[in-house]
Amino acid sequence: MSQPQDTTATSSGEMSSESPTESTAAANAPSAGASTGRSLLPSNTLLRHLLVLLLCAVVAVVLLESTDQFTNSQLAQLSYYAIAAGGLTVLTGLNGQISLGHGALMAVGAYTTALFLEAEEPLPLPVVLLVAVLLTTLVGALVGVAAARLHGPYLAGATLALAVGLPGLALYFREWLGGEQGLRVRAPRAPEAFDGFIGFVSGNPASNTKWLAYLGAICLLITFFLLANLARSRVGRTWRAVRDQEVAAELAGIDLGAWRVLAFVVSAACAGLGGAVLALVVRLAAPSGFTLVLSLALLTAIVIGGLGSLFGALLGSALLVFLPPFVTDLGADLGLNNTEAAQLAPFVYGVVLVVVMIFAPAGVVGSVRLRWRTWRARRAASAAGRA
Amino acid sequence: MTRSSRRLTRILATATVASTLAACGGGDGGSGGGGGGENEASDIGITEDSIKIGAHYPLTGVAAPGYSEIPTGVQAYFDCLNQEGGINGREIEYIYRDDAYNPTNTSAVVNQLVLEDEVFAIMGGLGTPTHSAVLEFLNAEGVPDLFVASGSRLWGENPEDYPYTFGWQTDYESEGKIIGQYIAENFPDARVGLFLQDDDFGEDGERGIREYIDDQIVAAERYVPGNTDVGPQIAALQAAGADFVVGFNVPSYTALSQLVALRLGYQPQWFYSNVGSDPALVGSLLQNFSQGAVSDASLLDGALTTEYLPGVDAPDNAWVQEFQRIWDECGGEGELTNYRIYGMAQAFTTAQALQAAGQNPTRDGLVEAIETAGSEWEGPTFAPFRYSEDSHMGTSGMQVSRITGTTAEEQTPVLVTDLGNAEIEEFDGEQAPPPANAIPDVESVVD
C-alpha cells in the first residue's frame, strides 16, 4: 500500500510531496474563517456553517430575483456543475484521488431521474432525487473499491474507462435507455407554494425556468453545507492525512483503502445529484451530453478554482457557464461572424486555464489564500521584531 | 448585544433591503395582436422594422464539418432578402449559436436565444438528440420551432403534443420505403445488406426498407456513432454475401465504410441515404482519413443515393443557379455547397411562412399560417410539404439518383409517400421555377 516518499526522485513521490504544500493549498485552510481571532461568526462549526448557509440562501434568492430569466437559467446550469465539481474537489483536493469518470457518474444520476419521472404517477421529486443519489452512490462504491487500489495516473486511467464506457450502455440497452437520442425528461411543475413564495418575495412571474433555478440552488446549498461539515470533521481530517502522508496515516491506525473508498462514494453521490439536476434543467438524458468533455470540464473547473475548496469549485463552475457566452458575444461585437465567435470560446477557455496554471498554480482560491497567509506571517514577524 | 452579533444583524438587514429593492424590478411579457395597416411590434422578437430568428448548429466539434456551413447559407439568403426590403418592410435578424452537437449545450444556447435574445422563432435547429433537449421547452414557451434539420418523425408526427414544432426534410422512414421499392423493382435478385447508424435514423430507415424487401435482406449491421472502427460490420456484410449495401449513416461513416471496403476488396453496389452521400464532404473526409492515399470521392462513383432538393451537382437547375447568385452576392468565403443550399432552401420556406403569417405576425399566427397554407407552397424541394393540422411532417418526396463524378443522374421520377402504410406514388407536379430574386410571394392567410 505504501509509496516511495523520498522527495527527490520518482514522479509519484514528487506528486505527494508537493500536493500538501501548494497545489491543494485551497483545501487546507479551515472553512469560513474560523481561525482568525476577530470573527463575527461563532466558533462552533455546525452553527457557523448553518449561518453561512442561511446567508448564502439569502444571497441566492436576491441573485435569482434581481436577474432576468436567462441568467436564472444560467444559474441553474451553474448549480449542476457546481454540485458535481464540489464532490470532485473533495475527492481530488482532500483525498488526493483523480477521477476522470465523474461525467459518467452524472449520467447515472441523470438517467435514473429520467427513468423515474417517466412513470405514469411519478414519485415526489425529492424521492426521485434521493434515489438518483443512492444509485450513483452504489456505482461509486463499486468504482471506489477499484479506485482504492490505484494511484495517480492509474486511477485516472481506470475512471477514464468509466467515462468512455458507461454512456455506451445507453446505446446497448436502446429499448430501455433510449439510445443515442436519449430519454426526454418531464420536469415536474412547480408546487403552488413556490408561486406564492415568489409572489411574496419579488412579485416576479414564477416561470418554470425560475423553479428549476431554485431547485438547483437548493440542491447546491444542501450539498455544499454537508460537504463543508464533512471536510471540517474527523472524516475530512482523515482524508487529508491519507492524502499527505500515507505511512504516517497508516501508523496512526487509518485504513487507507476504506477511507479512499468513502471519499469516492461521497464524491459519487454529489455527481449523482448533479446529474439529476442536469437532467431536470436540460430536460434530456442522452449519451452525447455525458462525453469525456464533461468529466474534463469538471476537473478543469476545480483546478482553476482551487483544489479542495468548495468556493473554488463554485468559481470554476461559474467560469464554465458564463465564459463561453461572454466570449461569443464579445467576438460577435468585435465583428466576427457567428461561426468564428463560437470557435473563439473554447480557445479563450484554454488560454484562461494556461494563464491560471502559470500565475496561480494553486487555483484562484488557493493562491489568494497562500498570499494572505504569507502577508499575515510577514506582518506577525515584523510585529514580533518591533516588540 | 455583543459587537459581532450587532454586525451580523446589520448584514442581514442590508440583505433584506437588497432583496426588497430587487423585488421592485418586476418582469413583463410581450403582448399579442395583429392586423391593421401599419407595422407594429406584434409579438416577442418582432419590431416595426425587424424580425429576430434564432438557430442552433454544431459550429465546433466533431459534427461541425459540413453542418457548420448550413447557417452561412441561411445568412446569405436573409442578407439578400433584407437588401430587397425584407418581409413586409421588416429586416430579418438571424442569430445562430454553437451547441457543439451536445444536448446540454443546446439547452443552454436555446435558453439564451429565447430568454435573452428574445427571438420570434427558432428555425432549422440541427440534430435529433440535440433538438430533443429543447422540444419541451420551446413548446412550453410557445416559441415556433420551424423546420428542424433532422428526418426524425418526432417533429411532425404528433402536432397535438408539440404544436409549435415543424419538420422539413423527408423523414427517414419514407426515405427507406422509397429505397426499398426502388431495389425491389430494379434489383430483384440483389442480396441486400444494411449498414445502419444505431439510433432512430437507422431504425426508421430499416423499417421503411423492410416493408418492401424484407426477404432480400441478408444482413443488417449497426455501428455506434463515435466508434470509428467499422471493420467488423463491413466484413460481416461481405461474409453474408451481400452484393448490394444500403447505408443509413452520416458522411464520416460513408468515408469509413468506403475505406474499409477498399481494404477488404469488397465491391458491392452501394446505396447511401441522402444524409450520408454529399460527394464533396465525403471526398474531403476520405482524403483526411486515408491521409492522402485516396484523394477524392471517386470511390463513390456509381453509388446510388436519394435527393429531395437540387444540389450543386445540378448546375442547370434554376433554383441552384439562383442560389449560386445569392451566394456570390451575399455569401461569405468559400464555394456554394449542398449544405449552404440546404440552409438557403430552409430560409426560403421560413420567408414563405413569415409572409403567410400576415403583416403583423404573432407566434400562434405563424403556426396557423403554416398549417393552413404550408402544403401549397412551391419551393426548391422536389415535392410539397405535408403540413396540416394533423401533421407537421415536412416534404414527402425524393428521387433516386446515381453519383457519377461530381454530378448525379436521376434514376427515378420524384416519388412521394408518407409514414406507415401510405402508398408510394409518382409526384405529378413539376418543380416550380424560383420567383424573382428567389423571394417568395405568398399571400397572408391570417389577417
mmCIF file of N, CA and C in Angstrom, chain A residues 321-360:
data_model
loop_
_atom_site.group_PDB
_atom_site.id
_atom_site.type_symbol
_atom_site.label_atom_id
_atom_site.label_comp_id
_atom_site.label_asym_id
_atom_site.label_seq_id
_atom_site.Cartn_x
_atom_site.Cartn_y
_atom_site.Cartn_z
ATOM 1 N N VAL A 321 -19.815 28.153 -17.105
ATOM 2 C CA VAL A 321 -21.140 28.561 -17.565
ATOM 3 C C VAL A 321 -21.111 29.931 -18.236
ATOM 4 N N PHE A 322 -20.408 30.879 -17.608
ATOM 5 C CA PHE A 322 -20.526 32.258 -18.068
ATOM 6 C C PHE A 322 -19.491 32.653 -19.112
ATOM 7 N N LEU A 323 -18.340 31.988 -19.117
ATOM 8 C CA LEU A 323 -17.295 32.420 -20.047
ATOM 9 C C LEU A 323 -17.670 32.211 -21.522
ATOM 10 N N PRO A 324 -18.142 30.991 -21.931
ATOM 11 C CA PRO A 324 -18.403 30.811 -23.368
ATOM 12 C C PRO A 324 -19.389 31.813 -23.967
ATOM 13 N N PRO A 325 -20.574 32.037 -23.351
ATOM 14 C CA PRO A 325 -21.465 33.029 -23.963
ATOM 15 C C PRO A 325 -20.856 34.433 -23.965
ATOM 16 N N PHE A 326 -20.105 34.737 -22.886
ATOM 17 C CA PHE A 326 -19.485 36.070 -22.805
ATOM 18 C C PHE A 326 -18.503 36.260 -23.954
ATOM 19 N N VAL A 327 -17.636 35.263 -24.162
ATOM 20 C CA VAL A 327 -16.626 35.368 -25.218
ATOM 21 C C VAL A 327 -17.299 35.407 -26.596
ATOM 22 N N THR A 328 -18.326 34.567 -26.770
ATOM 23 C CA THR A 328 -19.019 34.540 -28.064
ATOM 24 C C THR A 328 -19.634 35.893 -28.373
ATOM 25 N N ASP A 329 -20.294 36.478 -27.382
ATOM 26 C CA ASP A 329 -20.907 37.788 -27.612
ATOM 27 C C ASP A 329 -19.849 38.853 -27.862
ATOM 28 N N LEU A 330 -18.758 38.754 -27.110
ATOM 29 C CA LEU A 330 -17.667 39.712 -27.298
ATOM 30 C C LEU A 330 -17.129 39.601 -28.725
ATOM 31 N N GLY A 331 -16.914 38.346 -29.165
ATOM 32 C CA GLY A 331 -16.420 38.117 -30.520
ATOM 33 C C GLY A 331 -17.369 38.680 -31.556
ATOM 34 N N ALA A 332 -18.670 38.478 -31.337
ATOM 35 C CA ALA A 332 -19.657 38.986 -32.294
ATOM 36 C C ALA A 332 -19.634 40.511 -32.312
ATOM 37 N N ASP A 333 -19.459 41.115 -31.124
ATOM 38 C CA ASP A 333 -19.387 42.582 -31.060
ATOM 39 C C ASP A 333 -18.159 43.113 -31.778
ATOM 40 N N LEU A 334 -17.092 42.302 -31.761
ATOM 41 C CA LEU A 334 -15.858 42.744 -32.414
ATOM 42 C C LEU A 334 -15.912 42.531 -33.920
ATOM 43 N N GLY A 335 -17.036 42.054 -34.420
ATOM 44 C CA GLY A 335 -17.201 41.949 -35.856
ATOM 45 C C GLY A 335 -16.911 40.586 -36.443
ATOM 46 N N LEU A 336 -16.659 39.582 -35.585
ATOM 47 C CA LEU A 336 -16.519 38.229 -36.117
ATOM 48 C C LEU A 336 -17.906 37.717 -36.486
ATOM 49 N N ASN A 337 -17.974 36.788 -37.470
ATOM 50 C CA ASN A 337 -19.282 36.199 -37.712
ATOM 51 C C ASN A 337 -19.549 35.147 -36.645
ATOM 52 N N ASN A 338 -20.799 34.663 -36.604
ATOM 53 C CA ASN A 338 -21.202 33.797 -35.500
ATOM 54 C C ASN A 338 -20.340 32.548 -35.384
ATOM 55 N N THR A 339 -19.923 31.997 -36.536
ATOM 56 C CA THR A 339 -19.116 30.783 -36.505
ATOM 57 C C THR A 339 -17.764 31.044 -35.860
ATOM 58 N N GLU A 340 -17.116 32.113 -36.292
ATOM 59 C CA GLU A 340 -15.800 32.441 -35.733
ATOM 60 C C GLU A 340 -15.906 32.762 -34.243
ATOM 61 N N ALA A 341 -16.975 33.490 -33.898
ATOM 62 C CA ALA A 341 -17.164 33.838 -32.493
ATOM 63 C C ALA A 341 -17.330 32.583 -31.646
ATOM 64 N N ALA A 342 -18.061 31.604 -32.188
ATOM 65 C CA ALA A 342 -18.267 30.360 -31.437
ATOM 66 C C ALA A 342 -16.962 29.601 -31.273
ATOM 67 N N GLN A 343 -16.108 29.671 -32.295
ATOM 68 C CA GLN A 343 -14.840 28.955 -32.210
ATOM 69 C C GLN A 343 -13.869 29.627 -31.253
ATOM 70 N N LEU A 344 -14.128 30.892 -30.962
ATOM 71 C CA LEU A 344 -13.267 31.628 -30.053
ATOM 72 C C LEU A 344 -13.400 31.119 -28.612
ATOM 73 N N ALA A 345 -14.619 30.666 -28.251
ATOM 74 C CA ALA A 345 -14.902 30.338 -26.851
ATOM 75 C C ALA A 345 -14.000 29.230 -26.294
ATOM 76 N N PRO A 346 -13.898 28.059 -26.951
ATOM 77 C CA PRO A 346 -13.007 27.030 -26.399
ATOM 78 C C PRO A 346 -11.549 27.488 -26.331
ATOM 79 N N PHE A 347 -11.167 28.317 -27.297
ATOM 80 C CA PHE A 347 -9.796 28.825 -27.320
ATOM 81 C C PHE A 347 -9.514 29.690 -26.096
ATOM 82 N N VAL A 348 -10.423 30.617 -25.824
ATOM 83 C CA VAL A 348 -10.219 31.507 -24.678
ATOM 84 C C VAL A 348 -10.224 30.716 -23.376
ATOM 85 N N TYR A 349 -11.107 29.695 -23.304
ATOM 86 C CA TYR A 349 -11.138 28.882 -22.096
ATOM 87 C C TYR A 349 -9.785 28.207 -21.870
ATOM 88 N N GLY A 350 -9.208 27.705 -22.956
ATOM 89 C CA GLY A 350 -7.887 27.093 -22.855
ATOM 90 C C GLY A 350 -6.834 28.078 -22.389
ATOM 91 N N VAL A 351 -6.897 29.288 -22.939
ATOM 92 C CA VAL A 351 -5.929 30.320 -22.549
ATOM 93 C C VAL A 351 -6.068 30.639 -21.064
ATOM 94 N N VAL A 352 -7.313 30.767 -20.604
ATOM 95 C CA VAL A 352 -7.540 31.066 -19.187
ATOM 96 C C VAL A 352 -6.924 29.970 -18.316
ATOM 97 N N LEU A 353 -7.142 28.733 -18.723
ATOM 98 C CA LEU A 353 -6.593 27.606 -17.953
ATOM 99 C C LEU A 353 -5.071 27.690 -17.882
ATOM 100 N N VAL A 354 -4.446 27.966 -19.027
ATOM 101 C CA VAL A 354 -2.983 28.056 -19.056
ATOM 102 C C VAL A 354 -2.492 29.205 -18.186
ATOM 103 N N VAL A 355 -3.151 30.356 -18.307
ATOM 104 C CA VAL A 355 -2.724 31.536 -17.549
ATOM 105 C C VAL A 355 -2.861 31.288 -16.047
ATOM 106 N N VAL A 356 -3.988 30.689 -15.656
ATOM 107 C CA VAL A 356 -4.179 30.407 -14.227
ATOM 108 C C VAL A 356 -3.093 29.458 -13.725
ATOM 109 N N MET A 357 -2.769 28.450 -14.539
ATOM 110 C CA MET A 357 -1.770 27.474 -14.108
ATOM 111 C C MET A 357 -0.382 28.101 -13.981
ATOM 112 N N ILE A 358 -0.113 29.090 -14.831
ATOM 113 C CA ILE A 358 1.204 29.722 -14.760
ATOM 114 C C ILE A 358 1.291 30.667 -13.563
ATOM 115 N N PHE A 359 0.264 31.497 -13.409
ATOM 116 C CA PHE A 359 0.359 32.558 -12.399
ATOM 117 C C PHE A 359 -0.288 32.200 -11.073
ATOM 118 N N ALA A 360 -1.166 31.212 -11.066
ATOM 119 C CA ALA A 360 -1.793 30.810 -9.805
ATOM 120 C C ALA A 360 -1.912 29.297 -9.780
#
